[in-house]
Amino acid sequence: MKLTEMSKTTLLANIYPILHPQLHSDAVSVRMQGMEDIEMGFRFNFSDTKIGVVTKQLLETYCITIEELIHAINTNHYEYQFQTLSEMLGLPAELENGMFPIYVLTNKQKFYGAGAFCVKSIVHDVVETLKCDIFIFPSSKHELLIVPAKQCGISTRELTQMVHQINQNTVEPEDRLSDNIYHLCYKTGILSTIYYTE
């Protein structure tokens, strides 16, 4: 189906969030409170293999508001995956002995899956599964790593340095999100940024 053939209803039914360090100037984006160094953008699916980014021109053409986009991402069905790192990689759980548990949050396609964290019901499921404060590591645009704060055992400064090192040595520049990490309080639901310092 071509974009010009979509109705507003069909388009909104196919809107999903993405996280990006800086979208192009015509892309529609908002900042998530507590995660202000990353932009939340919106993508739509043409098919299983083709996506588009929602632009300001698209909003004008379809008379769509930001509020309608945010409502869409929180009501559309989103197939996400939340598993331990070993489960995601198909490795024996024994390999994690002696380490703090690391979970991966992404989508079924593992493509722009970090945006799953923008969906309120998914965040609720994650924190209710772990039942504690969590640290969110911006692994890449395609997935986030989630660590239960109570089981982490190292300082936040060490955590941000670890994320920085991984970004520099492992993550392709075009896939990087941030050197910062984020903390979500289980009791209050408040998200905050822990900034990387050298």
Coordinates of N, CA, C and O in Angstrom, one line a residue:
M1 N 0.8 -1.2 0.0 CA 0.0 0.0 0.0 C 0.9 1.2 0.0 O 1.9 1.3 0.7
K2 N 0.6 2.2 -0.8 CA 1.3 3.5 -0.9 C 0.8 4.4 0.2 O -0.4 4.3 0.6
L3 N 1.7 5.3 0.7 CA 1.3 6.2 1.7 C 0.1 7.1 1.3 O -0.8 7.3 2.1
T4 N 0.1 7.5 0.0 CA -1.0 8.3 -0.5 C -2.4 7.6 -0.5 O -3.4 8.2 -0.5
E5 N -2.3 6.3 -0.4 CA -3.6 5.5 -0.4 C -4.1 5.2 1.0 O -5.2 4.7 1.2
M6 N -3.3 5.6 2.1 CA -3.7 5.3 3.4 C -4.7 6.4 3.9 O -4.5 7.5 3.6
S7 N -5.6 5.9 4.7 CA -6.5 6.9 5.4 C -5.8 7.3 6.7 O -4.9 6.7 7.1
K8 N -6.3 8.4 7.3 CA -5.8 8.8 8.6 C -5.9 7.7 9.6 O -4.9 7.4 10.4
T9 N -7.0 7.0 9.7 CA -7.2 5.9 10.6 C -6.2 4.8 10.4 O -5.6 4.3 11.4
T10 N -6.0 4.4 9.1 CA -5.0 3.3 8.8 C -3.6 3.7 9.2 O -2.9 2.9 9.8
L11 N -3.3 5.0 8.9 CA -1.9 5.5 9.3 C -1.7 5.4 10.8 O -0.7 4.9 11.3
L12 N -2.7 6.0 11.6 CA -2.5 6.0 13.0 C -2.5 4.6 13.6 O -1.8 4.3 14.6
A13 N -3.2 3.6 12.9 CA -3.2 2.2 13.4 C -1.8 1.5 13.2 O -1.6 0.5 13.7
N14 N -1.0 2.2 12.4 CA 0.4 1.6 12.1 C 1.5 2.5 12.6 O 2.6 2.4 12.1
I15 N 1.3 3.3 13.6 CA 2.3 4.2 14.2 C 2.9 3.5 15.4 O 2.3 2.9 16.3
Y16 N 4.3 3.6 15.4 CA 5.0 3.0 16.5 C 6.2 4.0 16.9 O 6.6 4.7 16.1
P17 N 6.6 3.9 18.2 CA 7.6 4.9 18.6 C 9.0 4.4 18.3 O 9.3 3.2 18.2
I18 N 9.9 5.3 18.1 CA 11.4 5.0 18.0 C 12.1 6.0 18.9 O 11.6 7.1 19.3
L19 N 13.3 5.6 19.3 CA 14.2 6.4 20.1 C 15.4 6.7 19.2 O 15.9 5.8 18.5
H20 N 15.9 8.0 19.2 CA 16.9 8.4 18.4 C 17.7 9.5 19.0 O 17.1 10.4 19.7
P21 N 19.0 9.6 18.9 CA 19.8 10.7 19.5 C 19.4 12.1 18.9 O 19.3 13.1 19.5
Q22 N 19.2 12.1 17.6 CA 18.8 13.3 16.9 C 18.2 13.0 15.5 O 18.8 12.6 14.6
L23 N 16.8 13.2 15.4 CA 16.2 12.9 14.2 C 16.4 14.1 13.2 O 16.8 15.2 13.7
H24 N 16.1 13.9 11.9 CA 16.3 15.0 11.0 C 15.3 16.1 11.3 O 14.3 15.9 11.9
S25 N 15.6 17.3 10.8 CA 14.8 18.5 11.2 C 13.3 18.4 10.9 O 12.5 19.0 11.5
D26 N 13.0 17.7 9.8 CA 11.6 17.6 9.4 C 10.8 16.5 10.2 O 9.6 16.5 10.1
A27 N 11.5 15.7 10.9 CA 10.8 14.6 11.6 C 10.1 15.1 12.8 O 10.6 16.0 13.5
V28 N 9.0 14.5 13.1 CA 8.2 14.9 14.3 C 8.9 14.2 15.5 O 9.1 13.0 15.5
S29 N 9.2 14.9 16.6 CA 9.8 14.3 17.7 C 9.3 15.0 19.0 O 8.9 16.2 19.0
V30 N 9.4 14.3 20.1 CA 9.1 14.8 21.4 C 10.2 14.3 22.4 O 10.8 13.3 22.1
R31 N 10.3 15.0 23.5 CA 11.3 14.6 24.5 C 10.5 13.9 25.6 O 9.5 14.4 26.1
M32 N 11.0 12.7 26.0 CA 10.4 12.1 27.2 C 11.0 12.7 28.5 O 12.2 12.9 28.6
Q33 N 10.1 13.0 29.4 CA 10.5 13.5 30.7 C 11.4 12.5 31.4 O 11.1 11.4 31.5
G34 N 12.6 13.0 31.7 CA 13.6 12.1 32.4 C 14.6 11.5 31.4 O 15.5 10.8 31.8
M35 N 14.4 11.7 30.1 CA 15.2 11.1 29.1 C 15.4 12.2 28.0 O 15.3 11.9 26.8
E36 N 15.7 13.4 28.4 CA 15.7 14.5 27.5 C 16.8 14.5 26.5 O 16.8 15.3 25.5
D37 N 17.8 13.7 26.6 CA 19.0 13.7 25.7 C 18.7 12.8 24.5 O 19.4 12.8 23.5
I38 N 17.5 12.2 24.5 CA 17.1 11.3 23.4 C 15.8 11.8 22.8 O 14.9 12.2 23.6
E39 N 15.6 11.7 21.5 CA 14.3 12.1 21.0 C 13.4 10.9 20.7 O 13.9 9.8 20.3
M40 N 12.1 11.0 21.0 CA 11.2 10.0 20.7 C 10.5 10.5 19.3 O 10.0 11.5 19.3
G41 N 10.7 9.6 18.3 CA 10.1 9.9 17.1 C 9.0 8.9 16.8 O 8.7 8.0 17.7
F42 N 8.4 8.9 15.6 CA 7.3 8.0 15.3 C 7.5 7.4 13.9 O 7.9 8.1 13.0
R43 N 7.3 6.1 13.8 CA 7.5 5.5 12.5 C 6.2 4.8 12.2 O 5.3 4.6 13.0
F44 N 6.0 4.6 10.9 CA 4.8 3.8 10.4 C 5.3 2.7 9.5 O 6.3 2.8 8.9
N45 N 4.5 1.7 9.5 CA 4.9 0.5 8.7 C 4.2 0.5 7.4 O 2.9 0.6 7.3
F46 N 4.9 0.5 6.3 CA 4.3 0.2 5.0 C 4.1 -1.3 4.8 O 3.1 -1.7 4.3
S47 N 5.0 -2.1 5.3 CA 5.0 -3.5 5.3 C 5.9 -4.0 6.3 O 6.5 -3.3 7.1
D48 N 6.1 -5.4 6.4 CA 7.1 -5.9 7.3 C 8.5 -5.5 7.1 O 9.3 -5.6 8.0
T49 N 8.8 -5.0 5.9 CA 10.2 -4.7 5.6 C 10.4 -3.2 5.3 O 11.6 -2.8 5.2
K50 N 9.4 -2.4 5.2 CA 9.5 -1.0 4.9 C 8.9 -0.1 5.9 O 7.7 -0.4 6.3
I51 N 9.6 0.9 6.4 CA 9.1 1.8 7.4 C 9.3 3.2 6.9 O 10.1 3.5 6.1
G52 N 8.5 4.1 7.5 CA 8.8 5.5 7.2 C 8.7 6.3 8.5 O 8.2 5.8 9.5
V53 N 9.4 7.5 8.5 CA 9.4 8.3 9.7 C 8.3 9.4 9.6 O 8.2 10.0 8.5
V54 N 7.5 9.6 10.6 CA 6.5 10.6 10.6 C 7.2 12.0 10.5 O 8.0 12.4 11.4
T55 N 6.8 12.8 9.5 CA 7.3 14.1 9.3 C 6.3 15.2 9.6 O 5.1 14.9 9.7
K56 N 6.7 16.4 9.7 CA 5.8 17.5 10.0 C 4.8 17.7 8.8 O 3.6 18.0 9.0
Q57 N 5.3 17.5 7.6 CA 4.5 17.5 6.4 C 3.4 16.5 6.4 O 2.2 16.7 6.1
L58 N 3.7 15.3 6.9 CA 2.7 14.2 7.0 C 1.6 14.6 8.0 O 0.5 14.3 7.7
L59 N 2.0 15.2 9.1 CA 1.0 15.6 10.1 C 0.0 16.6 9.5 O -1.2 16.6 9.7
E60 N 0.6 17.6 8.7 CA -0.2 18.6 8.0 C -1.2 17.9 7.0 O -2.4 18.2 6.9
T61 N -0.6 17.0 6.2 CA -1.4 16.3 5.2 C -2.6 15.6 5.7 O -3.7 15.6 5.2
Y62 N -2.3 14.9 6.8 CA -3.4 14.0 7.4 C -4.1 14.7 8.6 O -5.0 14.1 9.2
C63 N -3.8 15.9 8.9 CA -4.4 16.7 10.0 C -4.3 15.8 11.3 O -5.3 15.6 12.0
I64 N -3.1 15.4 11.6 CA -2.8 14.6 12.8 C -2.1 15.5 13.9 O -1.2 16.2 13.5
T65 N -2.5 15.3 15.1 CA -1.8 16.1 16.2 C -0.8 15.2 16.9 O -0.9 13.9 16.8
I66 N 0.1 15.8 17.6 CA 1.1 15.1 18.5 C 0.3 14.2 19.5 O 0.7 13.0 19.7
E67 N -0.8 14.7 20.0 CA -1.6 14.0 21.0 C -2.1 12.7 20.4 O -2.2 11.6 21.0
E68 N -2.5 12.8 19.1 CA -3.1 11.6 18.4 C -2.0 10.6 18.2 O -2.2 9.4 18.3
L69 N -0.7 11.0 17.9 CA 0.4 10.1 17.7 C 0.7 9.4 19.0 O 0.9 8.2 19.1
I70 N 0.7 10.1 20.1 CA 1.0 9.5 21.4 C -0.1 8.6 21.9 O 0.2 7.5 22.4
H71 N -1.3 8.9 21.6 CA -2.4 8.0 21.9 C -2.3 6.7 21.1 O -2.5 5.6 21.6
A72 N -1.9 6.9 19.8 CA -1.7 5.7 18.9 C -0.7 4.8 19.4 O -0.9 3.5 19.4
I73 N 0.5 5.3 19.8 CA 1.6 4.4 20.2 C 1.2 3.6 21.5 O 1.7 2.6 21.8
N74 N 0.3 4.2 22.3 CA -0.1 3.6 23.6 C -1.3 2.7 23.4 O -1.7 2.0 24.4
T75 N -1.9 2.7 22.2 CA -3.1 1.8 22.0 C -2.9 0.8 21.0 O -3.5 -0.3 20.9
N76 N -1.9 1.0 20.0 CA -1.7 0.0 19.0 C -1.0 -1.2 19.6 O -0.3 -1.1 20.6
H77 N -1.3 -2.3 19.0 CA -0.6 -3.6 19.4 C 0.9 -3.5 19.1 O 1.2 -3.2 18.0
Y78 N 1.7 -3.8 20.1 CA 3.1 -3.7 19.9 C 3.7 -5.0 20.4 O 3.6 -5.4 21.5
E79 N 4.3 -5.7 19.5 CA 4.9 -7.0 19.8 C 6.3 -6.8 20.3 O 7.2 -6.5 19.5
Y80 N 6.5 -6.9 21.6 CA 7.8 -6.7 22.2 C 8.3 -7.9 22.8 O 7.6 -8.9 23.1
Q81 N 9.6 -7.9 23.1 CA 10.3 -9.0 23.7 C 11.0 -8.4 25.0 O 11.7 -7.4 24.9
F82 N 10.9 -9.1 26.1 CA 11.6 -8.7 27.3 C 12.1 -10.0 27.9 O 11.3 -10.8 28.5
Q83 N 13.4 -10.3 27.7 CA 14.0 -11.5 28.2 C 15.4 -11.2 28.8 O 15.9 -10.2 28.5
T84 N 15.9 -12.2 29.5 CA 17.3 -12.0 30.0 C 18.2 -12.1 28.8 O 17.8 -12.6 27.7
L85 N 19.4 -11.5 28.9 CA 20.3 -11.5 27.8 C 20.7 -12.9 27.4 O 20.7 -13.2 26.2
S86 N 20.8 -13.8 28.3 CA 21.2 -15.2 27.9 C 20.0 -15.8 27.1 O 20.3 -16.5 26.2
E87 N 18.8 -15.6 27.6 CA 17.6 -16.1 26.8 C 17.6 -15.6 25.4 O 17.4 -16.3 24.4
M88 N 17.8 -14.2 25.3 CA 17.8 -13.6 24.0 C 18.8 -14.1 23.0 O 18.6 -14.3 21.9
L89 N 20.0 -14.5 23.6 CA 21.1 -15.0 22.8 C 21.1 -16.5 22.7 O 22.0 -17.0 22.0
G90 N 20.2 -17.1 23.4 CA 20.1 -18.6 23.3 C 21.3 -19.3 24.1 O 21.7 -20.4 23.7
L91 N 21.8 -18.6 25.1 CA 22.9 -19.2 25.9 C 22.4 -19.8 27.2 O 21.3 -19.4 27.7
P92 N 23.2 -20.7 27.8 CA 22.8 -21.3 29.1 C 22.7 -20.2 30.2 O 23.6 -19.3 30.2
A93 N 21.7 -20.3 31.0 CA 21.6 -19.3 32.1 C 22.8 -19.3 33.1 O 23.1 -18.3 33.7
E94 N 23.5 -20.4 33.2 CA 24.6 -20.5 34.1 C 25.7 -19.5 33.8 O 26.5 -19.2 34.6
L95 N 25.7 -19.0 32.5 CA 26.8 -18.1 32.1 C 26.6 -16.7 32.9 O 27.5 -16.0 33.0
E96 N 25.4 -16.5 33.4 CA 25.1 -15.3 34.1 C 25.5 -15.4 35.6 O 25.4 -14.4 36.3
N97 N 25.9 -16.5 36.1 CA 26.2 -16.7 37.5 C 27.3 -15.7 37.9 O 28.3 -15.6 37.2
G98 N 27.1 -15.0 39.0 CA 28.1 -14.1 39.5 C 27.9 -12.7 38.9 O 28.6 -11.7 39.3
M99 N 27.0 -12.5 37.9 CA 26.8 -11.2 37.3 C 25.4 -10.7 37.8 O 24.6 -11.5 38.2
F100 N 25.2 -9.4 37.7 CA 23.9 -8.9 37.9 C 23.0 -9.2 36.7 O 23.5 -9.3 35.6
P101 N 21.7 -9.5 36.9 CA 20.9 -9.9 35.8 C 20.7 -8.7 34.8 O 20.5 -7.6 35.2
I102 N 20.8 -9.1 33.5 CA 20.6 -8.1 32.4 C 19.4 -8.6 31.6 O 19.4 -9.7 31.1
Y103 N 18.5 -7.7 31.4 CA 17.3 -8.0 30.5 C 17.4 -7.1 29.2 O 17.9 -6.0 29.3
V104 N 16.9 -7.7 28.2 CA 16.8 -7.0 26.9 C 15.4 -6.6 26.6 O 14.5 -7.5 26.6
L105 N 15.1 -5.4 26.2 CA 13.8 -4.9 25.8 C 13.9 -4.5 24.3 O 14.8 -3.6 24.0
T106 N 13.2 -5.1 23.4 CA 13.2 -4.8 22.0 C 11.8 -5.2 21.4 O 10.9 -5.6 22.1
N107 N 11.7 -5.1 20.1 CA 10.5 -5.5 19.5 C 10.7 -6.8 18.8 O 11.9 -7.3 18.7
K108 N 9.7 -7.4 18.2 CA 9.8 -8.7 17.6 C 10.8 -8.7 16.5 O 11.6 -9.7 16.3
Q109 N 10.9 -7.6 15.7 CA 11.8 -7.5 14.6 C 13.3 -7.2 15.0 O 14.2 -7.2 14.2
K110 N 13.4 -6.7 16.3 CA 14.7 -6.2 16.8 C 15.3 -5.1 15.9 O 16.4 -5.0 15.6
F111 N 14.3 -4.3 15.5 CA 14.6 -3.2 14.6 C 13.9 -1.9 15.1 O 12.7 -1.9 15.2
Y112 N 14.7 -0.9 15.5 CA 14.2 0.2 16.2 C 13.4 -0.2 17.5 O 12.4 0.5 17.8
G113 N 13.8 -1.2 18.1 CA 13.0 -1.8 19.2 C 13.2 -1.0 20.5 O 12.4 -1.3 21.5
A114 N 14.2 -0.1 20.6 CA 14.3 0.7 21.9 C 13.1 1.5 22.1 O 12.8 1.9 23.3
G115 N 12.3 1.8 21.1 CA 11.1 2.6 21.2 C 10.0 1.9 22.0 O 9.1 2.6 22.5
A116 N 10.2 0.6 22.3 CA 9.2 -0.1 23.1 C 9.1 0.6 24.5 O 8.0 0.5 25.1
F117 N 10.2 1.2 24.9 CA 10.2 1.9 26.3 C 9.2 3.1 26.3 O 8.9 3.6 27.4
C118 N 8.8 3.6 25.2 CA 7.9 4.7 25.1 C 6.4 4.3 25.3 O 5.6 5.2 25.4
V119 N 6.1 3.0 25.3 CA 4.8 2.5 25.4 C 4.5 2.3 26.9 O 5.1 1.5 27.5
K120 N 3.5 3.0 27.4 CA 3.2 3.0 28.9 C 3.0 1.6 29.4 O 3.4 1.2 30.5
S121 N 2.2 0.8 28.7 CA 1.8 -0.5 29.2 C 3.0 -1.5 29.2 O 3.1 -2.3 30.1
I122 N 4.0 -1.3 28.3 CA 5.2 -2.1 28.3 C 6.1 -1.7 29.5 O 6.6 -2.6 30.2
V123 N 6.2 -0.4 29.7 CA 7.0 0.0 30.9 C 6.4 -0.6 32.2 O 7.1 -1.1 33.1
H124 N 5.1 -0.5 32.3 CA 4.4 -1.1 33.4 C 4.6 -2.6 33.6 O 4.9 -3.1 34.7
D125 N 4.6 -3.3 32.4 CA 4.9 -4.8 32.5 C 6.3 -5.0 33.0 O 6.5 -6.0 33.8
V126 N 7.2 -4.2 32.5 CA 8.6 -4.4 32.9 C 8.8 -4.2 34.4 O 9.4 -5.1 35.1
V127 N 8.4 -3.1 34.9 CA 8.6 -2.8 36.3 C 7.8 -3.8 37.2 O 8.2 -4.1 38.3
E128 N 6.6 -4.2 36.7 CA 5.8 -5.2 37.5 C 6.5 -6.6 37.5 O 6.3 -7.3 38.5
T129 N 7.2 -6.9 36.5 CA 7.9 -8.1 36.4 C 9.1 -8.1 37.4 O 9.3 -9.1 38.1
L130 N 9.8 -7.0 37.4 CA 11.0 -6.9 38.3 C 10.7 -6.4 39.7 O 11.5 -6.7 40.6
K131 N 9.6 -5.7 39.8 CA 9.2 -5.1 41.1 C 10.2 -4.4 41.9 O 10.4 -4.6 43.1
C132 N 11.0 -3.6 41.2 CA 12.0 -2.7 41.9 C 12.4 -1.6 40.9 O 12.0 -1.6 39.8
D133 N 13.2 -0.7 41.4 CA 13.8 0.4 40.6 C 14.6 -0.3 39.5 O 15.2 -1.4 39.7
I134 N 14.7 0.3 38.4 CA 15.5 -0.2 37.3 C 16.4 0.8 36.7 O 16.2 2.0 36.7
F135 N 17.6 0.3 36.2 CA 18.4 1.1 35.3 C 18.2 0.8 33.9 O 18.0 -0.4 33.6
I136 N 18.2 1.7 33.0 CA 18.0 1.5 31.6 C 19.2 1.9 30.9 O 19.7 3.1 31.0
F137 N 19.8 1.0 30.2 CA 21.1 1.3 29.4 C 20.7 1.4 27.9 O 20.1 0.4 27.4
P138 N 21.0 2.5 27.3 CA 20.6 2.7 25.9 C 21.6 1.9 25.0 O 22.5 2.5 24.4
S139 N 21.4 0.6 24.9 CA 22.3 -0.2 24.1 C 22.4 0.2 22.7 O 23.5 0.3 22.1
S140 N 21.3 0.5 22.0 CA 21.3 1.0 20.7 C 19.9 1.4 20.3 O 18.9 1.3 21.1
K141 N 19.6 1.9 19.1 CA 18.3 2.3 18.7 C 17.4 1.1 18.6 O 16.2 1.2 18.6
H142 N 18.0 -0.1 18.6 CA 17.3 -1.3 18.4 C 16.9 -2.1 19.6 O 16.0 -2.9 19.6
E143 N 17.6 -1.8 20.8 CA 17.2 -2.4 22.0 C 17.7 -1.6 23.2 O 18.7 -0.9 23.1
L144 N 17.1 -1.9 24.3 CA 17.6 -1.3 25.6 C 17.9 -2.5 26.5 O 17.3 -3.5 26.5
L145 N 18.9 -2.2 27.4 CA 19.2 -3.2 28.4 C 18.7 -2.7 29.7 O 18.8 -1.5 30.0
I146 N 18.0 -3.6 30.5 CA 17.4 -3.2 31.7 C 18.0 -4.0 32.8 O 18.2 -5.2 32.7
V147 N 18.4 -3.3 33.9 CA 19.0 -4.0 35.1 C 18.3 -3.6 36.3 O 18.0 -2.4 36.6
P148 N 17.9 -4.6 37.1 CA 17.3 -4.3 38.4 C 18.3 -3.5 39.3 O 19.4 -4.0 39.5
A149 N 17.9 -2.4 39.8 CA 18.9 -1.5 40.5 C 19.4 -2.2 41.8 O 20.5 -2.1 42.1
K150 N 18.5 -2.9 42.5 CA 18.9 -3.5 43.7 C 19.9 -4.7 43.6 O 20.5 -5.0 44.5
Q151 N 20.1 -5.2 42.4 CA 21.0 -6.3 42.1 C 22.2 -5.8 41.4 O 23.1 -6.7 41.0
C152 N 22.4 -4.5 41.1 CA 23.4 -4.1 40.3 C 24.8 -4.1 40.9 O 25.7 -4.7 40.4
G153 N 24.9 -3.6 42.1 CA 26.2 -3.7 42.9 C 27.4 -2.9 42.4 O 28.4 -3.0 43.0
I154 N 27.2 -2.0 41.4 CA 28.3 -1.1 41.1 C 27.8 0.4 41.0 O 26.6 0.6 40.8
S155 N 28.6 1.3 41.1 CA 28.2 2.7 41.1 C 27.6 3.2 39.8 O 27.9 2.6 38.7
T156 N 26.8 4.2 39.8 CA 26.2 4.8 38.6 C 27.3 5.4 37.7 O 27.2 5.3 36.5
R157 N 28.4 5.9 38.3 CA 29.5 6.4 37.5 C 30.1 5.3 36.7 O 30.4 5.4 35.5
E158 N 30.3 4.1 37.4 CA 30.9 3.0 36.7 C 30.0 2.5 35.6 O 30.4 2.1 34.5
L159 N 28.7 2.5 35.8 CA 27.7 2.1 34.8 C 27.7 3.0 33.6 O 27.7 2.5 32.5
T160 N 27.8 4.3 33.8 CA 27.8 5.2 32.6 C 29.1 5.0 31.9 O 29.2 5.1 30.6
Q161 N 30.2 4.8 32.6 CA 31.5 4.6 31.9 C 31.5 3.3 31.1 O 32.0 3.2 30.0
M162 N 30.8 2.3 31.6 CA 30.7 1.0 30.9 C 29.9 1.2 29.6 O 30.3 0.7 28.6
V163 N 28.8 1.9 29.7 CA 27.9 2.2 28.5 C 28.8 3.0 27.5 O 28.7 2.6 26.3
H164 N 29.5 4.0 28.0 CA 30.4 4.7 27.0 C 31.4 3.8 26.3 O 31.6 3.9 25.1
Q165 N 32.0 2.9 27.1 CA 33.0 2.0 26.5 C 32.4 1.1 25.5 O 33.0 0.9 24.4
I166 N 31.2 0.6 25.8 CA 30.5 -0.3 24.9 C 30.1 0.4 23.6 O 30.3 -0.1 22.5
N167 N 29.7 1.7 23.8 CA 29.3 2.5 22.6 C 30.5 2.7 21.7 O 30.4 2.6 20.5
Q168 N 31.7 3.0 22.3 CA 32.9 3.3 21.5 C 33.4 2.1 20.9 O 33.9 2.2 19.7
N169 N 33.3 0.9 21.5 CA 34.0 -0.3 21.0 C 33.1 -1.3 20.3 O 33.6 -2.1 19.5
T170 N 31.8 -1.2 20.5 CA 30.9 -2.2 20.0 C 29.8 -1.7 19.1 O 29.5 -2.4 18.1
V171 N 29.2 -0.6 19.5 CA 28.0 -0.2 18.8 C 28.3 0.7 17.6 O 29.2 1.6 17.7
E172 N 27.7 0.4 16.4 CA 28.0 1.2 15.3 C 27.5 2.7 15.5 O 26.5 2.9 16.1
P173 N 28.3 3.7 15.1 CA 27.9 5.1 15.4 C 26.5 5.4 15.0 O 25.8 6.2 15.7
E174 N 26.0 4.9 13.9 CA 24.6 5.3 13.4 C 23.6 4.6 14.3 O 22.4 5.0 14.3
D175 N 23.9 3.6 15.1 CA 23.0 2.9 16.0 C 23.0 3.4 17.5 O 22.2 3.0 18.3
R176 N 24.0 4.3 17.8 CA 24.1 4.7 19.2 C 23.0 5.6 19.6 O 22.5 6.5 18.9
L177 N 22.6 5.5 20.9 CA 21.6 6.4 21.5 C 22.2 7.4 22.4 O 22.1 8.6 22.2
S178 N 23.0 7.0 23.4 CA 23.5 7.9 24.4 C 24.5 7.2 25.3 O 24.5 6.0 25.4
D179 N 25.4 8.0 25.9 CA 26.4 7.5 26.9 C 25.8 7.6 28.3 O 26.4 7.1 29.2
N180 N 24.6 8.2 28.4 CA 24.0 8.3 29.7 C 23.2 7.1 30.0 O 22.9 6.3 29.1
I181 N 22.8 6.9 31.3 CA 21.9 5.8 31.6 C 20.7 6.5 32.3 O 20.7 7.7 32.6
Y182 N 19.6 5.7 32.5 CA 18.4 6.2 33.1 C 18.0 5.4 34.3 O 18.2 4.2 34.3
H183 N 17.3 6.0 35.2 CA 16.8 5.3 36.4 C 15.3 5.5 36.5 O 14.8 6.7 36.4
L184 N 14.6 4.4 36.7 CA 13.1 4.5 36.8 C 12.8 4.0 38.2 O 13.1 2.9 38.6
C185 N 12.1 4.9 39.0 CA 11.7 4.6 40.4 C 10.5 3.7 40.3 O 9.5 4.1 39.8
Y186 N 10.5 2.6 40.9 CA 9.4 1.6 41.0 C 8.2 2.3 41.7 O 7.0 2.2 41.2
K187 N 8.4 2.9 42.8 CA 7.3 3.5 43.6 C 6.7 4.7 43.0 O 5.5 4.9 43.0
T188 N 7.5 5.6 42.5 CA 6.9 6.9 42.0 C 6.7 6.9 40.5 O 6.0 7.8 40.0
G189 N 7.4 6.0 39.8 CA 7.3 6.0 38.3 C 8.1 7.2 37.7 O 8.0 7.4 36.5
I190 N 9.0 7.8 38.5 CA 9.8 9.0 37.9 C 11.0 8.4 37.2 O 11.8 7.6 37.8
L191 N 11.2 8.9 36.0 CA 12.3 8.6 35.2 C 13.3 9.7 35.3 O 13.0 10.9 35.1
S192 N 14.6 9.4 35.4 CA 15.6 10.4 35.5 C 16.9 10.0 34.8 O 17.2 8.8 34.6
T193 N 17.7 11.0 34.3 CA 18.9 10.7 33.6 C 20.1 10.7 34.5 O 20.2 11.6 35.4
I194 N 21.0 9.8 34.4 CA 22.3 9.8 35.1 C 23.3 10.0 34.0 O 23.5 9.2 33.1
Y195 N 24.0 11.2 34.1 CA 24.8 11.7 33.0 C 26.2 11.1 33.0 O 26.8 10.9 34.1
Y196 N 26.7 10.7 31.9 CA 28.1 10.2 31.8 C 29.1 11.4 32.0 O 28.9 12.5 31.4
T197 N 30.1 11.1 32.8 CA 31.2 12.1 32.9 C 32.5 11.3 32.8 O 32.6 10.2 33.2
E198 N 33.5 11.9 32.2 CA 34.8 11.2 32.0 C 35.5 11.1 33.3 O 35.4 11.9 34.2

